[in-house]
Coordinates of C-alpha atoms and ligand atoms in Angstrom, one line a residue:
X1 CA 0.0 0.0 0.0
X2 CA 1.3 3.4 -0.9
X3 CA -1.3 5.3 1.0
X4 CA 0.8 6.5 3.9
X5 CA 4.4 7.8 4.2
X6 CA 5.7 4.4 5.5
X7 CA 4.1 2.7 2.5
X8 CA 5.5 5.3 0.2
X9 CA 9.1 4.9 1.6
X10 CA 8.8 1.1 1.5
X11 CA 7.6 0.9 -2.1
X12 CA 9.3 3.9 -3.5
X13 CA 7.7 6.3 -5.9
X14 CA 4.2 5.7 -7.2
X15 CA 5.7 6.3 -10.7
X16 CA 5.2 3.3 -13.0
X17 CA 3.7 1.3 -10.1
X18 CA 0.2 2.7 -9.6
X19 CA -2.5 0.6 -11.0
X20 CA -6.1 1.6 -10.3
X21 CA -8.1 -1.4 -9.2
X22 CA -11.4 0.3 -10.2
X23 CA -12.4 0.2 -6.5
X24 CA -13.6 3.7 -5.4
X25 CA -12.4 2.8 -1.8
X26 CA -8.9 2.9 -3.2
X27 CA -9.4 6.4 -4.4
X28 CA -10.9 7.5 -1.2
X29 CA -7.8 6.3 0.7
X30 CA -5.5 8.0 -1.9
X31 CA -7.5 11.3 -1.6
X32 CA -8.4 11.7 2.0
X33 CA -10.0 15.1 1.2
X34 CA -12.9 13.3 -0.1
X35 CA -13.8 11.9 3.3
X36 CA -16.5 13.4 5.5
X37 CA -17.8 15.9 3.0
X38 CA -18.7 16.2 -0.7
X39 CA -15.8 17.8 -2.4
X40 CA -17.0 19.4 -5.7
X41 CA -14.4 22.1 -6.2
X42 CA -11.6 20.7 -8.3
X43 CA -12.1 23.8 -10.6
X44 CA -10.6 25.9 -7.8
X45 CA -8.2 23.3 -6.3
X46 CA -7.8 19.6 -6.8
X47 CA -7.1 17.3 -3.9
X48 CA -3.6 16.3 -3.1
X49 CA -3.1 12.5 -3.1
X50 CA -1.3 10.9 -0.1
X51 CA 1.8 9.8 -2.0
X52 CA 2.3 13.4 -3.3
X53 CA 2.3 14.6 0.3
X54 CA 4.7 11.8 1.3
X55 CA 7.1 12.7 -1.5
X56 CA 7.0 16.4 -0.5
X57 CA 7.8 15.5 3.1
X58 CA 10.8 13.4 2.0
X59 CA 11.9 16.4 -0.2
X60 CA 11.6 18.8 2.7
X61 CA 13.5 16.4 5.0
X62 CA 16.3 16.5 2.6
X63 CA 16.4 20.3 2.7
X64 CA 16.1 20.4 6.5
X65 CA 18.9 17.8 6.9
X66 CA 21.2 19.0 4.2
X67 CA 21.0 15.8 2.3
X68 CA 19.3 17.0 -0.8
X69 CA 20.7 15.2 -3.9
X70 CA 20.5 17.7 -6.8
X71 CA 21.0 15.0 -9.5
X72 CA 18.0 13.2 -8.1
X73 CA 16.0 16.4 -8.4
X74 CA 17.0 16.7 -12.0
X75 CA 15.9 13.1 -12.6
X76 CA 12.6 14.0 -11.0
X77 CA 12.3 17.0 -13.4
X78 CA 13.0 14.7 -16.4
X79 CA 10.4 12.1 -15.2
X80 CA 7.8 14.7 -14.5
X81 CA 8.2 16.4 -17.9
X82 CA 8.0 13.0 -19.6
X83 CA 4.9 12.1 -17.6
X84 CA 3.0 15.3 -18.5
X85 CA 4.1 14.8 -22.2
X86 CA 2.6 11.3 -22.0
X87 CA -0.6 12.7 -20.6
X88 CA -1.1 15.1 -23.5
X89 CA 0.6 12.9 -26.1
X90 CA 3.5 15.1 -27.2
X91 CA 7.3 14.7 -27.3
X92 CA 9.0 15.3 -23.9
X93 CA 11.0 18.2 -25.2
X94 CA 7.8 20.0 -26.3
X95 CA 7.0 20.6 -22.6
X96 CA 8.5 23.5 -20.6
X97 CA 8.2 24.1 -16.8
X98 CA 6.4 27.2 -15.8
X99 CA 4.9 28.5 -12.6
X100 CA 1.3 28.7 -13.8
X101 CA -1.1 29.3 -16.8
X102 CA -0.4 33.0 -16.8
X103 CA 3.4 32.5 -17.3
X104 CA 2.8 29.9 -20.1
X105 CA 0.5 32.2 -22.0
X106 CA 2.8 35.2 -21.5
X107 CA 5.8 33.1 -22.7
X108 CA 4.1 32.5 -26.0
X109 CA 2.8 36.1 -26.3
X110 CA 6.3 37.5 -25.7
X111 CA 8.1 35.1 -28.1
X112 CA 6.1 35.7 -31.3
X113 CA 7.7 38.2 -33.7
X114 CA 4.7 40.6 -33.8
X115 CA 4.5 43.0 -36.7
X116 CA 2.5 46.2 -36.9
X117 CA -1.1 45.4 -38.0
X118 CA -1.0 41.8 -36.6
X119 CA -4.1 40.7 -34.6
X120 CA -5.1 38.2 -32.0
X121 CA -8.6 36.6 -31.9
X122 CA -10.1 35.8 -28.5
X123 CA -13.5 35.6 -26.8
X124 CA -12.7 38.0 -23.9
X125 CA -16.2 37.6 -22.3
X126 CA -15.5 33.9 -21.5
X127 CA -11.8 34.0 -20.7
X128 CA -10.3 33.9 -17.2
X129 CA -8.6 37.3 -16.7
X130 CA -5.3 35.5 -16.9
X131 CA -6.0 34.9 -20.6
X132 CA -7.2 38.5 -21.1
X133 CA -4.4 40.7 -19.7
X134 CA -1.6 39.2 -21.7
X135 CA -3.3 40.3 -24.9
X136 CA -4.3 43.8 -23.6
X137 CA -0.7 44.2 -22.6
X138 CA 0.4 43.2 -26.1
X139 CA -2.0 45.8 -27.5
X140 CA -0.5 48.5 -25.2
X141 CA 3.1 47.5 -25.8
X142 CA 3.2 46.4 -29.5
X143 CA 0.0 47.9 -31.0
X144 CA -1.4 44.4 -31.7
X145 CA -5.1 44.5 -32.6
X146 CA -7.1 42.4 -30.0
X147 CA -10.2 41.1 -31.8
X148 CA -12.8 39.9 -29.3
X149 CA -15.7 37.8 -30.5
X150 CA -19.0 37.8 -28.5
X151 CA -19.8 34.7 -26.4
X152 CA -22.9 32.6 -27.4
X153 CA -24.8 32.0 -24.2
X154 CA -21.6 31.2 -22.3
X155 CA -20.0 29.3 -25.2
X156 CA -16.8 30.3 -27.0
X157 CA -18.2 29.9 -30.5
X158 CA -15.7 28.2 -32.8
X159 CA -17.2 29.7 -36.0
X160 CA -17.1 33.2 -34.6
X161 CA -13.4 32.8 -33.8
X162 CA -12.8 31.5 -37.4
X163 CA -14.9 34.3 -38.9
X164 CA -12.9 36.9 -37.0
X165 CA -9.6 35.7 -38.5
X166 CA -8.0 37.4 -41.5
X167 CA -4.7 37.5 -43.2
X168 CA -3.1 39.4 -40.3
X169 CA -4.2 37.0 -37.6
X170 CA -1.1 35.5 -35.9
X171 CA -2.7 33.9 -32.9
X172 CA -6.1 32.6 -31.7
X173 CA -6.6 31.7 -28.1
X174 CA -9.4 29.9 -26.2
X175 CA -10.0 27.8 -23.0
X176 CA -10.4 24.0 -23.6
X177 CA -13.0 24.4 -20.8
X178 CA -14.2 27.7 -19.5
X179 CA -13.9 28.4 -15.8
X180 CA -17.6 29.5 -15.9
X181 CA -20.0 28.2 -16.9
X182 CA -17.6 25.3 -17.7
X183 CA -18.4 24.6 -21.3
X184 CA -16.0 22.5 -23.4
X185 CA -14.9 24.4 -26.5
X186 CA -14.7 22.9 -30.0
X187 CA -10.9 23.3 -30.1
X188 CA -10.2 20.9 -33.0
X189 CA -12.5 22.9 -35.4
X190 CA -10.6 26.1 -34.7
X191 CA -7.3 24.1 -34.7
X192 CA -7.9 22.8 -38.2
X193 CA -8.4 26.3 -39.6
X194 CA -5.4 27.7 -37.7
X195 CA -3.1 24.9 -38.9
X196 CA -4.2 25.5 -42.5
X197 CA -3.4 29.2 -42.2
X198 CA -0.3 29.0 -40.1
X199 CA -1.9 30.7 -37.2
X200 CA -0.8 29.8 -33.6
X201 CA -3.6 28.2 -31.6
X202 CA -3.0 28.7 -27.9
X203 CA -5.2 26.9 -25.3
X204 CA -5.7 27.5 -21.6
X205 CA -6.2 23.9 -20.5
X206 CA -6.2 24.3 -16.7
X207 CA -9.8 23.3 -16.4
X208 CA -9.4 20.1 -18.4
X209 CA -5.8 18.9 -17.8
X210 CA -5.8 15.6 -15.8
X211 CA -9.6 15.3 -16.2
X212 CA -10.5 15.3 -19.9
X213 CA -8.4 13.2 -22.2
X214 CA -6.1 15.5 -24.2
X215 CA -4.3 14.8 -27.4
X216 CA -2.6 17.9 -28.6
X217 CA -2.1 16.4 -32.0
X218 CA -5.8 15.7 -32.5
X219 CA -6.8 19.1 -31.1
X220 CA -4.3 20.8 -33.4
X221 CA -3.2 23.2 -30.7
X222 CA 0.3 24.8 -31.0
X223 CA 0.5 25.8 -27.4
X224 CA -1.3 24.7 -24.2
X225 CA -0.8 26.1 -20.8
X226 CA -1.7 24.6 -17.4
X227 CA -1.0 25.0 -13.8
X228 CA -1.0 22.0 -11.4
X229 CA -3.3 23.0 -8.6
X230 CA -6.6 21.9 -10.2
X231 CA -7.1 18.7 -12.2
X232 CA -3.5 17.7 -11.9
X233 CA -3.8 17.5 -8.1
X234 CA -0.6 19.4 -7.4
X235 CA 0.7 22.6 -5.9
X236 CA 0.2 26.2 -6.7
X237 CA 3.1 27.9 -8.4
X238 CA 3.9 25.1 -10.8
X239 CA 2.7 24.6 -14.4
X240 CA 3.6 23.3 -17.8
X241 CA 3.6 24.8 -21.2
X242 CA 3.3 22.6 -24.3
X243 CA 4.7 24.3 -27.5
X244 CA 4.7 22.3 -30.7
X245 CA 8.2 21.8 -32.0
X246 CA 7.5 23.3 -35.4
X247 CA 6.6 26.6 -33.7
X248 CA 9.0 26.5 -30.7
X249 CA 12.0 26.1 -32.9
X250 CA 11.1 29.2 -34.8
X251 CA 10.7 31.2 -31.6
X252 CA 13.3 33.2 -29.7
X253 CA 12.4 33.2 -26.0
X254 CA 11.9 36.7 -24.5
X255 CA 13.8 35.5 -21.3
X256 CA 16.7 33.2 -21.5
X257 CA 18.9 31.4 -18.9
X258 CA 21.1 28.4 -18.6
X259 CA 18.4 25.7 -18.9
X260 CA 17.2 27.2 -22.2
X261 CA 20.7 26.7 -23.7
X262 CA 21.9 23.4 -25.0
X263 CA 25.3 22.6 -23.3
X264 CA 24.9 18.8 -23.5
X265 CA 25.9 17.2 -20.2
X266 CA 27.7 20.2 -18.9
X267 CA 27.2 21.2 -15.2
X268 CA 24.0 23.2 -14.5
X269 CA 26.0 26.3 -13.8
X270 CA 28.5 26.0 -16.7
X271 CA 28.8 28.7 -19.2
X272 CA 29.6 27.6 -22.8
X273 CA 30.4 30.5 -25.0
X274 CA 28.6 33.6 -26.3
X275 CA 27.9 31.5 -29.4
X276 CA 25.1 29.3 -28.1
X277 CA 22.4 27.0 -29.3
X278 CA 18.9 27.0 -27.8
X279 CA 17.5 23.9 -26.3
X280 CA 15.2 21.9 -28.6
X281 CA 11.5 22.7 -28.8
X282 CA 9.8 24.1 -25.7
X283 CA 12.8 23.4 -23.4
X284 CA 14.3 26.8 -24.5
X285 CA 11.5 28.3 -22.4
X286 CA 12.8 26.7 -19.1
X287 CA 14.5 29.3 -16.9
X288 CA 16.5 28.9 -13.8
X289 CA 16.1 26.3 -11.0
X290 CA 12.8 24.6 -11.0
X291 CA 10.0 24.6 -8.5
X292 CA 11.3 21.3 -7.1
X293 CA 8.6 20.9 -4.4
X294 CA 6.0 21.4 -7.1
X295 CA 7.7 18.9 -9.4
X296 CA 8.1 16.3 -6.6
X297 CA 4.4 16.5 -6.0
X298 CA 3.4 16.6 -9.7
X299 CA 5.5 13.5 -10.4
X300 CA 3.3 11.5 -7.9
X301 CA 0.0 13.0 -9.0
X302 CA 0.7 12.6 -12.7
X303 CA 1.7 8.9 -12.1
X304 CA -1.6 8.3 -10.4
X305 CA -3.6 10.1 -13.1
X306 CA -1.7 8.4 -15.9
X307 CA -2.0 5.1 -14.1
X308 CA -5.7 5.4 -14.1
X309 CA -5.7 6.8 -17.6
X310 CA -7.3 10.1 -18.8
X311 CA -9.7 8.2 -21.0
X312 CA -11.0 6.4 -17.9
X313 CA -11.1 9.6 -15.9
X314 CA -13.0 11.5 -18.6
X315 CA -15.5 8.7 -19.0
X316 CA -16.1 8.6 -15.3
X317 CA -16.4 12.4 -14.9
X318 CA -18.7 12.8 -17.9
X319 CA -21.0 10.1 -16.6
X320 CA -21.2 11.8 -13.2
X321 CA -21.8 15.2 -14.9
X322 CA -24.7 13.8 -16.8
X323 CA -26.2 12.3 -13.7
X324 CA -25.8 15.6 -12.0
X325 CA -27.3 17.7 -14.9
X326 CA -30.2 15.3 -15.2
X327 CA -30.9 15.5 -11.5
X328 CA -30.7 19.3 -11.3
X329 CA -32.9 19.7 -14.4
X330 CA -35.4 17.3 -12.9
X331 CA -35.6 19.7 -9.8
X332 CA -36.7 22.4 -12.2
X333 CA -33.4 24.4 -11.8
X334 CA -31.6 26.0 -14.7
X335 CA -28.4 24.4 -16.0
X336 CA -26.6 26.5 -18.7
X337 CA -26.4 24.5 -21.9
X338 CA -29.4 22.3 -20.8
X339 CA -29.0 18.6 -21.1
X340 CA -25.5 17.0 -21.3
X341 CA -23.9 17.1 -24.7
X342 CA -20.7 17.9 -26.5
X343 CA -20.3 21.0 -24.4
X344 CA -20.3 19.1 -21.1
X345 CA -17.1 19.0 -19.1
X346 CA -16.3 18.2 -15.4
X347 CA -17.9 21.5 -14.4
X348 CA -21.7 21.8 -13.9
X349 CA -23.2 25.2 -13.2
X350 CA -26.6 26.0 -11.8
X351 CA -28.3 29.3 -12.6
X352 CA -28.3 31.6 -15.6
X353 CA -25.4 32.9 -17.6
X354 CA -24.7 36.6 -16.9
X355 CA -26.4 36.8 -13.5
X356 CA -23.7 38.1 -11.3
X357 CA -20.2 39.2 -10.5
X358 CA -17.1 37.1 -10.2
X359 CA -18.0 35.3 -7.0
X360 CA -21.4 36.7 -6.2
X361 CA -24.9 36.3 -7.7
X362 CA -27.7 38.8 -8.5
X363 CA -30.0 35.8 -8.3
X364 CA -31.2 35.3 -4.7
X365 CA -32.1 31.7 -5.5
X366 CA -28.4 31.0 -6.4
X367 CA -27.2 32.7 -3.2
X368 CA -29.7 30.8 -1.1
X369 CA -28.9 27.4 -2.8
X370 CA -25.2 28.0 -2.3
X371 CA -25.6 28.7 1.4
X372 CA -27.7 25.6 1.8
X373 CA -25.1 23.5 0.0
X374 CA -22.4 24.9 2.3
X375 CA -24.4 24.2 5.4
X376 CA -24.5 20.5 4.2
X377 CA -20.8 20.3 3.6
X378 CA -21.0 20.4 -0.2
X379 CA -17.8 22.2 -1.1
X380 CA -18.5 24.4 -4.2
X381 CA -18.1 27.9 -5.5
X382 CA -20.2 30.7 -7.0
X383 CA -18.8 31.9 -10.3
X384 CA -20.2 34.6 -12.5
X385 CA -23.6 34.5 -10.7
X386 CA -24.0 30.7 -10.8
X387 CA -23.4 27.8 -8.4
X388 CA -20.4 25.9 -9.8
X389 CA -19.8 22.2 -9.1
X390 CA -16.7 20.4 -10.4
X391 CA -15.8 16.7 -10.6
X392 CA -12.8 14.5 -10.7
X393 CA -11.9 10.8 -10.6
X394 CA -12.3 10.8 -6.8
X395 CA -15.9 11.8 -7.0
X396 CA -18.6 9.1 -7.0
X397 CA -22.2 8.5 -7.8
X398 CA -22.8 8.8 -4.0
X399 CA -21.5 12.4 -4.2
X400 CA -23.9 13.2 -7.0
X401 CA -26.9 11.6 -5.2
X402 CA -26.0 13.4 -2.0
X403 CA -25.7 16.9 -3.7
X404 CA -29.0 16.2 -5.4
X405 CA -30.6 15.2 -2.2
X406 CA -29.4 18.4 -0.5
X407 CA -30.6 20.5 -3.5
X408 CA -34.0 18.7 -3.3
X409 CA -34.5 19.7 0.3
X410 CA -33.6 23.3 -0.6
X411 CA -35.8 23.2 -3.6
X412 CA -38.8 21.9 -1.7
X413 CA -38.7 25.1 0.4
X414 CA -37.4 27.7 -2.1
X415 CA -37.7 26.9 -5.7
X416 CA -40.5 28.4 -7.8
X417 CA -43.1 25.9 -8.9
Ligands
PLP501 C1 -9.5 29.0 -17.1 C2 -8.5 29.4 -16.0 N1 -7.3 30.0 -16.4 C3 -6.4 30.3 -15.5 C4 -6.6 30.2 -14.2 C5 -5.5 30.6 -13.2 O1 -4.4 31.0 -13.8 P1 -2.9 30.8 -13.1 O2 -2.6 29.3 -13.2 O3 -2.0 31.6 -14.0 O4 -3.1 31.3 -11.8 C6 -7.8 29.7 -13.7 C7 -8.2 29.5 -12.3 O5 -7.5 29.8 -11.4 C8 -8.8 29.3 -14.7 O6 -9.9 28.7 -14.3

C-alpha cells in the first residue's frame, strides 16, 4: 500500500507502479480530502493524493537535513516532464516548466515576432482574466489588434473565432473548458483552420488537464498552458507549457537562462560561450532552478492520473456530470447548456449565464442554494452568478446523489413551482 508515508518509503515512488483497481475505496484512501464531505471544487483546487504529500515530506526532510541530492532532483524533473508529455501525447521536449497558466500564456505572447497590424482573436467575455491581460498588454506595448468575438450564451463559438480571422491574424486563443459556466470548446474545429493558415492556436487547458483526455495532435493546438493545482492535483506555483516543436524552434524566448541553452551534459552552472544553441523545442523556455517541491508532488500526482488513464477519468467524470445535470434539471433548476452534450465538461453550473459578479450572484435563488449546500458540507463555488460544481476521478455516484438530495431539500422550500 502506498497510502501513507511508510508505504511510500517502503515501495518507492508511485511512478510506474500505480494501477487503479477500479475500486472507489482505493481512491478515497488516496485522496483523504474526499472523506467526511462532498468535495465538488476541483475547478478551484484539486485534492492532493497521499503519495504526493509523502514525497513532498521526503523532499523537505532533505532540505532540512542538508542531504538533498541535486542530480536526483533533475531526474525527478525529467520524469515529471515526460509524464506530462505522455498525458497530453506530445514529445517530452515539447514541454517547458512554468509557474502557472499565466506564465505559459505570456511566454508565447512574448516570443512571437509581432509586426504592426497583426491581430489576436479571442473571446474575452468567457476567458479567465489571466488569458485577457496578456493580450491587452500586447496591445499596449506592441500595438497588436485584439479582436474579441462575442460569447454565445456562455459558449466560445468556434465559428465566430474563425470568422474573425483574417490574413493578419497571428494567434487565436481559447480555453479548452471555461472556468464559468464550464463549457468545453470545440478546439479541433478552430485548430484545423489555424493549422491550414499557419496561425498559432493557444489553449488555456487548466480546467481540463488531468480530467479530460487531451491529445494535442488531435486538437491541433500549437501551445497549451496549465497549472498543477486543479485537475493535476498538485501545488500552486507550478505549471507546464506545451509548445509544438515546429513553432517553438522558430521562436526566440523573451527571457533566456542556462536551462534554455543546449550545453549537453555540462554542469547546470557551466557557461559555454557567447555563441550558443537554444534547447530543442519548448525546453528553450525553461528558466533557472525549477519549482522542485511542485515537481516532486506533480510526479506522484501525474503517475496516479496516468496510471488510471485520462480516458477512464474522462468517461467517469462525464458520466457523473450527466447524472448531476439530469438530476438538477429534474428539480426544475436552470443548467446553462441544458442537457448533457458535446459542451459538457467536469464543471456543472446551476443558474443563468450573466447573473452576477465574479463570485457573487444577482439571483437570490443562487445565493440561497449556495448557502444551503455549504451548510450541508458540499464544497463548491459561485462563479459569474452561478453555483459551480466540479468533478474529478475521486468523486462518486454517491457524491452526486448526495448533492441532489441536498438540492432537493432546498428546492422543496425555495424553488419556484
Ligand atoms: C480558465 C483558467 N485559467 C487560468 C486560471 C488561473 O491561472 P494561473 O494558473 O495563472 O493562476 C484559472 C483558475 O484559477 C482558470 O480557471
